[in-house]
CSV table of C-alpha atoms in Angstrom, one decimal:
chain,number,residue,atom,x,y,z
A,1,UNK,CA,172.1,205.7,-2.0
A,2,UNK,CA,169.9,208.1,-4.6
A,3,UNK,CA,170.9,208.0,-8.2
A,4,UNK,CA,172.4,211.5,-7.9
A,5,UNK,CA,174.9,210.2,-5.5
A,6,UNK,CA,176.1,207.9,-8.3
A,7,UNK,CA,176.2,209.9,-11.1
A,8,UNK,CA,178.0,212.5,-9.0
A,9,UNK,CA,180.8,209.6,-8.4
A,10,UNK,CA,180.7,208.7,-12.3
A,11,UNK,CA,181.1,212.5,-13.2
A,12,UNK,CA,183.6,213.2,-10.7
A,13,UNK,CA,185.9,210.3,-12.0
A,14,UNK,CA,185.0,212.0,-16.3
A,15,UNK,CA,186.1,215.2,-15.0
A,16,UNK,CA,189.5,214.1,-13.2
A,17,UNK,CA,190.1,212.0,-16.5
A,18,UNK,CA,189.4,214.9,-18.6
A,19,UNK,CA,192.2,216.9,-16.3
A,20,UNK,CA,194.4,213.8,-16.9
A,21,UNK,CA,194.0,214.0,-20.6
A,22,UNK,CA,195.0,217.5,-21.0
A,23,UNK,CA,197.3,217.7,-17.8
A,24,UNK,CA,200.8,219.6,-19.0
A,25,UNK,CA,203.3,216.1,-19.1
A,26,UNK,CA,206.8,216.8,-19.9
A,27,UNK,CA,207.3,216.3,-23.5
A,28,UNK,CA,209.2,213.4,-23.4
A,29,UNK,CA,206.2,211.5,-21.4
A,30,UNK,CA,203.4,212.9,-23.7
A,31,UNK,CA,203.3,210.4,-26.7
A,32,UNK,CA,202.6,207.9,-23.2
A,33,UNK,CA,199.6,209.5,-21.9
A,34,UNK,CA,196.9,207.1,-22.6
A,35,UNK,CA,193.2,208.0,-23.5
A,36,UNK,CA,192.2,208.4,-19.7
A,37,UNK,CA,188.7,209.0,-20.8
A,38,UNK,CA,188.1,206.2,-22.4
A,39,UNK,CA,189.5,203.8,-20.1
A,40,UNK,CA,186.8,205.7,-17.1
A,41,UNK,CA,183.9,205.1,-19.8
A,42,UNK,CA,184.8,201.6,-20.4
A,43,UNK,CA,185.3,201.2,-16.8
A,44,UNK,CA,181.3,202.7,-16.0
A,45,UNK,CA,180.0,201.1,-18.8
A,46,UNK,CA,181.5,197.5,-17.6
A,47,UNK,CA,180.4,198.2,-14.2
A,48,UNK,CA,177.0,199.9,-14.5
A,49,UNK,CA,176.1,199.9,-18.3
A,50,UNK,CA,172.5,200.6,-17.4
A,51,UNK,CA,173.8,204.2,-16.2
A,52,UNK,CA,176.3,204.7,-18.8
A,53,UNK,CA,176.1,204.3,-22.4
A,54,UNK,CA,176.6,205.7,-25.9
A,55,UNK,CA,175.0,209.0,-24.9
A,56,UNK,CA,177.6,209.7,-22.5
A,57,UNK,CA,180.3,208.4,-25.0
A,58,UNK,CA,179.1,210.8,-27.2
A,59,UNK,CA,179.1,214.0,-25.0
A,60,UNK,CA,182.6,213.0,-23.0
A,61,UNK,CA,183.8,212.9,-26.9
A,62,UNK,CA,182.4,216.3,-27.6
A,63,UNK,CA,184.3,217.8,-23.9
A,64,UNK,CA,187.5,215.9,-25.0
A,65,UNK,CA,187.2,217.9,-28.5
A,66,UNK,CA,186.8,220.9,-27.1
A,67,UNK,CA,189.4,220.6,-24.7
A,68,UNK,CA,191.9,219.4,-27.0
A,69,UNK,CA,190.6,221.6,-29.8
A,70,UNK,CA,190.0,218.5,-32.0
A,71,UNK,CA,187.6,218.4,-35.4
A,72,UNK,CA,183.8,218.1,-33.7
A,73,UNK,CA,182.9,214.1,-34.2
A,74,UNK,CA,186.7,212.4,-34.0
A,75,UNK,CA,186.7,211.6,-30.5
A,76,UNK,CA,182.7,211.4,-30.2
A,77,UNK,CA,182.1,208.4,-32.8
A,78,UNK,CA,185.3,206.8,-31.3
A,79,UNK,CA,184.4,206.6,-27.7
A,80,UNK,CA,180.7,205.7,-28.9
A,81,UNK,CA,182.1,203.1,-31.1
A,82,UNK,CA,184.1,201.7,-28.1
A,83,UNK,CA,181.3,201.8,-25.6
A,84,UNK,CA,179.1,200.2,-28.2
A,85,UNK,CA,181.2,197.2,-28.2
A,86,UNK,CA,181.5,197.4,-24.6
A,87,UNK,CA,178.0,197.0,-23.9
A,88,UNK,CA,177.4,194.5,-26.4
A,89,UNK,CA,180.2,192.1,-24.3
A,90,UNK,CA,180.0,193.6,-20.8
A,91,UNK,CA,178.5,190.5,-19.6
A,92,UNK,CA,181.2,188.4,-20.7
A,93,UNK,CA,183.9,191.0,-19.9
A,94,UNK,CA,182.5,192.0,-16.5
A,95,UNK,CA,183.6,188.3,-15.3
A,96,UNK,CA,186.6,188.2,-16.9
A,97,UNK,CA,190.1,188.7,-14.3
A,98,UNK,CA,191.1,192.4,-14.9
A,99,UNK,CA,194.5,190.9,-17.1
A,100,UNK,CA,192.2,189.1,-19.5
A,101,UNK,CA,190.1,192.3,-19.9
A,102,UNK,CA,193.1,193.8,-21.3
A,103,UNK,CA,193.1,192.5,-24.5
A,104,UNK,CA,189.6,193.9,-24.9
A,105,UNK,CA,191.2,197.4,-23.8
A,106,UNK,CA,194.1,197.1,-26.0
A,107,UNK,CA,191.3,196.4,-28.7
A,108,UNK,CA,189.4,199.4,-27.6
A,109,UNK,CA,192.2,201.7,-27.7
A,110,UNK,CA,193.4,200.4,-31.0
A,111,UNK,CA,190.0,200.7,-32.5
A,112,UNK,CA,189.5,204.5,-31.0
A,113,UNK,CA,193.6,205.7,-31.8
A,114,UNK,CA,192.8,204.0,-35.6
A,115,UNK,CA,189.6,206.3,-36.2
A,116,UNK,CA,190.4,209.3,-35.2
A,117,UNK,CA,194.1,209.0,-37.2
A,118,UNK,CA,191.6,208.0,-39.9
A,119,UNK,CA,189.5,211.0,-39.5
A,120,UNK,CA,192.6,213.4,-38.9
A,121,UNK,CA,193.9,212.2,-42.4
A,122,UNK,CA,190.2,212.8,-44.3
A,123,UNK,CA,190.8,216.4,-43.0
A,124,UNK,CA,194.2,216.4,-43.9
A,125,UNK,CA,196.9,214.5,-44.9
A,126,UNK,CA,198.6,212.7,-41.9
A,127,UNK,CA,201.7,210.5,-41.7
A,128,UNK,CA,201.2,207.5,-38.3
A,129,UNK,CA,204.1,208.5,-35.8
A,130,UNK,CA,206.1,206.1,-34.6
A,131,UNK,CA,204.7,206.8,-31.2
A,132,UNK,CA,201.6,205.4,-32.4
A,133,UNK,CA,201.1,202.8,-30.6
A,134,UNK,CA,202.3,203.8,-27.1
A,135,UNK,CA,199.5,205.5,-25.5
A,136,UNK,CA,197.6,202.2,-26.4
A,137,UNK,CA,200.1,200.5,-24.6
A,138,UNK,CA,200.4,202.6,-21.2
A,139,UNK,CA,196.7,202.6,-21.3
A,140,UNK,CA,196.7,199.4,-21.4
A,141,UNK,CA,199.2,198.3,-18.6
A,142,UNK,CA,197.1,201.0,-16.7
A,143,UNK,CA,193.8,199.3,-17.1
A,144,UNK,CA,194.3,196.9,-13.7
A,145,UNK,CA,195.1,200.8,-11.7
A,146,UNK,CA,192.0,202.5,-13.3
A,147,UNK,CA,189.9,199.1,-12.7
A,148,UNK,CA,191.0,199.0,-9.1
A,149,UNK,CA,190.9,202.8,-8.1
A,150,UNK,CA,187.6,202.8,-9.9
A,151,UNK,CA,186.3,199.7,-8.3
A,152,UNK,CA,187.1,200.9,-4.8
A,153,UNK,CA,185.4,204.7,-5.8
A,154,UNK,CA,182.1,202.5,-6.9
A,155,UNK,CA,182.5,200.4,-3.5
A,156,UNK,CA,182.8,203.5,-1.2
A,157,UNK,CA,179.2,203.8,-2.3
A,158,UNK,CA,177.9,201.0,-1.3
A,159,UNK,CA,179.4,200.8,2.2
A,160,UNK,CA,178.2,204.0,3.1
């Protein structure tokens, strides 16, 4: 399989999280939609962190900004701080069951929700909802479905 093959795979999955991110949910369901792109770069950067890294952290922040129409740099030095930390343990976490990798997502989450309501607030003065916390959540409960679906995209590759 060439390497085009696999990024194709890796950009197909970004682009469908990036519709999942900005997909129309009801309002009563939107403070629940988790941070879809993240959760696909952790994923690729578990899995393949040769092929994906802080680079494509960085840009997948810069889309996600734009798409959301977001201050330039929130989402960018969040997913790069994410995937930095991902890289540095993907060894360990890469062997880990998919339930024990969760607390490492709920981290992840945390760390990325935390910075960019820190960077919202430098621009101007926010108050934390008290939905706060629950896209962290679902994303994390949804870790083991993006691991698997993921898994079997990556998989489909090598059986080919």
């Amino acid at each position: 399989m060439n390497n085009h093959d696999n990024y194709g795979r890796i950009l197909l999955s970004l682009v469908l999280a990036m519709i999942l991110r900005i997909a129309p949910w009801p309002e009563v369901y939107q403070p629940f939609n988790p941070d879809w792109v993240l959760l696909t770069l952790i994923y690729w950067s578990l899995s393949m962190p040769e092929r994906i890294g802080i680079f494509h952290a960085w840009t997948f922040g810069i889309l996600t900004e734009v798409l959301t129409g977001r201050l330039f740099g929130q989402y960018a030095l969040a997913y790069s701080l994410c995937i930095y930390f991902c890289l540095k343990r993907h060894k360990r976490l890469r062997h880990l069951p998919v339930f024990q990798q969760g607390f490492f997502i709920f981290s992840s989450l945390l760390l990325s929700q935390l910075l960019v309501f820190w960077l919202k607030n430098l621009e101007h003065g926010a108050q934390m909802q008290s939905t706060f916390l629950l896209p962290i959540a679902t994303g994390t409960l949804c870790w083991p479905l993006v691991y698997l679906t993921l898994g079997r995209l990556r998989l489909v590759r090598h059986h080919r």
